[in-house]
Structures are given as structure tokens and as C-alpha cells.
Steps between C-alpha positions, in 0.01 A plus 500: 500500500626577852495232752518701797215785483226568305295797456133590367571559074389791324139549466434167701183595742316614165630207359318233789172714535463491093547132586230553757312655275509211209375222768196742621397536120501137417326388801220747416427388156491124657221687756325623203559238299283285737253754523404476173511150472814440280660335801337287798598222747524215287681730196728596737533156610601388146749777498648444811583139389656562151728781688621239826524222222626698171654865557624488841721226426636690158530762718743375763688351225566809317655638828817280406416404134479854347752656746862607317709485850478346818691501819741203586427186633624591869248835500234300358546246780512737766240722359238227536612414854432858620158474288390156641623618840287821525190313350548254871496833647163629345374140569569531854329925526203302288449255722563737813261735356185265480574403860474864652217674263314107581427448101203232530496150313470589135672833480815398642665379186412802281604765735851209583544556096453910499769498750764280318467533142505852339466645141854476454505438131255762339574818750805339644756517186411851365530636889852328533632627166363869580665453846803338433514539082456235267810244590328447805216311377713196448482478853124539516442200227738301795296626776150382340641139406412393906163665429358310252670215629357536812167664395358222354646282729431637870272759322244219381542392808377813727208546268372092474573397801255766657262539248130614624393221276319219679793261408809654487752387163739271581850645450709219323818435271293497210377876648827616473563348173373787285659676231646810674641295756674305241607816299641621861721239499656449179560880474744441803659245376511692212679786660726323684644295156548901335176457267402819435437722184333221279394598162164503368430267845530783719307724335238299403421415889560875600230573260245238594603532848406950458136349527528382851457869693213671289300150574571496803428874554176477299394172740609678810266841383243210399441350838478818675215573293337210643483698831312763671733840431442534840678194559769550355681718793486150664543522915779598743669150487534607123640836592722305741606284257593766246743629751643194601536427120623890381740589784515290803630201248799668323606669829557132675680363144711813525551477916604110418744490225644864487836378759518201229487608161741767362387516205259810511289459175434134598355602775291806405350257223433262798346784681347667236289193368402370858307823504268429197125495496341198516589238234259497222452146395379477879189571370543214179593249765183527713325441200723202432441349860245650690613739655299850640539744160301769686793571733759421277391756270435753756842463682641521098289826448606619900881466477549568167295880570688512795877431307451860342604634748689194682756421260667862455457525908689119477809641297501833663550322845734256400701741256 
């Protein structure tokens, strides 16, 4: 795989709207699934725990675990620099964000978490690998290590720290003691030891950790169906949001680290996954601490409508 260009592979804008496509079907049989009263807030409640406690954490494993090759130590290292180092950059548009568009007490934290953490597992790896072909996704697994690090660190944070409730959770070590956390970091230390391709191991956590995005597509189509349909267009500070999120985010990552990194896959994966919808298990974690589901799951539904047509505009811009 080249180093030093990349270009779009064959077939690879039908390949990301089929991808589209798959997420849109999913979250409607969640919406109907609540309609008819096989799913409901504290179902999806249950759910949401046994996939933040159970197949998340199987699934961040198997991103090392049931991998046959990964790059070396030094591109590892550097790769999560550049990762950790743009997520202080969407912190910063976040935060910078809330203060111009004046998000009140209580939505401040959800629309902080929109802005920094995208779906960069479920949509992100097939777009990279119809992008950039299948080697690249190495890169991607590298890229989401900081985010669920950081997600259920600074993520739990955003969302329980400004929670409408009348008393807010307290954020704590034990908080940011939970199993996905502690899957996040043994699969780097994993990496960086050469631990990859583990038999029966690594398949056995790919498998249970496949469960993680049709729950969490079926919870996010769920708690839509809680709301008004026509609520679930949301308000300009959504729409705002959405193109903060889609196309105002990857253009600064790409404006800040194109003069430093020469490696031109790394940083259309970089890119690439900063312009993802709206991170799923946003919607799991407001259950988890109180945080506003209504507008997580509208600016879910908003940007991840609105990456149709964002994501092939994204490469065509940057290729």
C-alpha cells in the first residue's frame, strides 16, 4: 500500500452509501420495534448495559486480538499521538461551539459529545477500507483506541456532568472504571507487545463483540420512537451542529496536520473518521448517566441523514 497518495477504490461511493443504507435499516426496525412494544425505555436500558459492559469491550479487543498483522511499534506510537492530538482539537471546536450557538445548562454536554466523538467504528472502518482498501483499516482500529479511551472517560464526563437531572452524577475513578475502558487499555498494551492474531481468543471476542452495532442501532431507532416524528428534524443548533460535525471538523484536522504528516493514508483515515455521524453509544450513555436522549438521538438521526451525501462530498474534496 502506497504511502504517499491514495485514491477513491473501485466501486467505493456505492460501497459507503450501501453502508448508509445498512445503518438506516437497522435503526428503523429499532423505531418499529418500539412501536410495537418489543422494545421500550427500560428494555433498551437493559440492552444498553450488557453492550457498554459485555460486547463493547469484546469488541475493542478483537480489533488487536483477531487481527493477523499490525503496524510496528514506532507507527503505532505515532499513530495514537496524531489520534489523541486531533481529539484536543475537536475538544477545543466542542467547547468553542457551545459558547457561540449559547447551548443552555443541560444541553451543553450532549451537543460537547456530538461534536467530539463520531461513529468511527461501525461506518468508519467499511468507509476507510472502500476509500483507501482494506490494509488501511489497521490504521482505523489505531485511530479508535483514543476514542473509547477517551469516550468513556471525557465522554461520561460531557453527558453527567450536565445532566438535566435535578442532581447531576458525579463523575469519579470508579466512573471510569468500566469494562470498555479497561478493554481500551489492555488492547494497547496489547498492540504495542505484537499480540495479535490469537486463536480461538480472537475470534471468539470478534464474534461476541459483532453484537455491539445492531444493539446499538436497534436502541438508537428505539429512542427516536419515543419522540414526536416531528421532532425528530430537531432545531437549527442541530443543523449547525451537523455541519460543524460533517465538514467544518475534518477540514480543521486536515488544515492542522497536513504540513506534519507525510504519510497520506494516515491522514485521510484521520480525516475521513473525524467526519462521521454522531457516535452511537451517545445515545447508550445518556441512558447510563442522565443525559438528554431526545437530542442525542436526533443529532444521531440528523448527521447520520446528512453523511449521505457528506462523506462522498468529504473524499471528493480532499481527494
Amino acid at each position: 500500500m502506497g504511502k504517499d497518495r491514495w485514491q477513491l477504490m473501485p466501486e467505493g461511493f456505492a460501497s459507503i452509501i450501501q453502508q448508509m443504507a445498512v445503518l438506516f435499516s437497522i435503526i428503523a426496525v429499532g423505531y418499529i420495534a418500539n412501536k410495537t412494544g418489543l422494545m421500550g425505555r427500560e428494555f433498551d436500558k437493559h440492552i444498553s448495559k450488557l453492550v457498554l459492559n459485555v460486547s463493547l469491550p469484546a469488541m475493542i479487543l478483537a480489533s488487536v486480538l483477531d487481527v493477523s498483522e499490525i503496524p510496528s511499534r514506532s507507527d503505532i506510537l505515532t499513530t495514537v499521538v496524531l489520534a489523541f492530538f486531533a481529539y484536543l482539537v475537536l475538544i477545543a471546536i466542542a467547547f468553542v461551539f457551545c459558547f457561540v450557538v449559547r447551548c443552555r445548562k443541560g444541553m451543553r454536554g450532549v451537543y460537547r459529545f456530538m461534536l467530539v466523538f463520531g461513529n468511527t467504528g461501525f461506518l468508519g472502518f467499511p468507509v476507510v477500507a472502500a476509500i483507501f482498501g482494506n490494509e488501511a483499516i489497521i490504521y482505523a482500529s489505531i485511530c479508535n483506541l483514543p476514542f473509547n479511551l477517551l469516550v468513556f472517560t471525557i465522554g461520561a464526563w460531557f453527558i453527567s456532568s450536565d445532566s438535566e437531572e435535578a442532581t447531576p452524577v458525579r463523575v469519579s475513578v470508579r466512573t471510569f472504571a468500566t469494562p470498555a475502558l479497561i478493554a481500551c487499555l489492555v488492547t494497547i498494551a496489547f498492540a504495542l507487545a505484537g499480540v495479535c492474531a490469537v486463536p480461538f481468543a480472537g475470534p471468539a471476542l470478534s464474534t461476541l463483540g459483532s453484537f455491539t452495532t445492531p444493539a446499538a442501532m436497534l436502541i438508537v431507532g428505539s429512542a427516536m420512537a419515543n419522540m414526536p416524528v416531528r421532532d425528530l428534524l430537531g432545531n437549527p443548533r442541530l443543523f449547525a451542529m451537523a455541519v460543524v460535525r460533517l465538514l467544518v471538523t475534518p477540514a480543521i484536522i486536515y488544515l492542522t496536520l497536513h504540513a506534519f504528516v507525510s504519510n497520506a493514508v494516515l491522514l485521510g483515515v484521520l480525516v475521513v473518521t473525524c467526519g462521521m455521524p454522531v457516535a452511537t453509544n451517545g445515545t447508550m450513555l445518556c441512558y447510563e448517566y442522565g443525559g438528554n436522549s431526545k437530542v442525542m438521538a436526533q443529532g444521531t438521526f440528523i448527521t447520520t441523514v446528512a453523511s449521505l451525501v457528506s462523506v462522498p462530498l468529504l473524499v471528493l474534496l480532499l481527494g
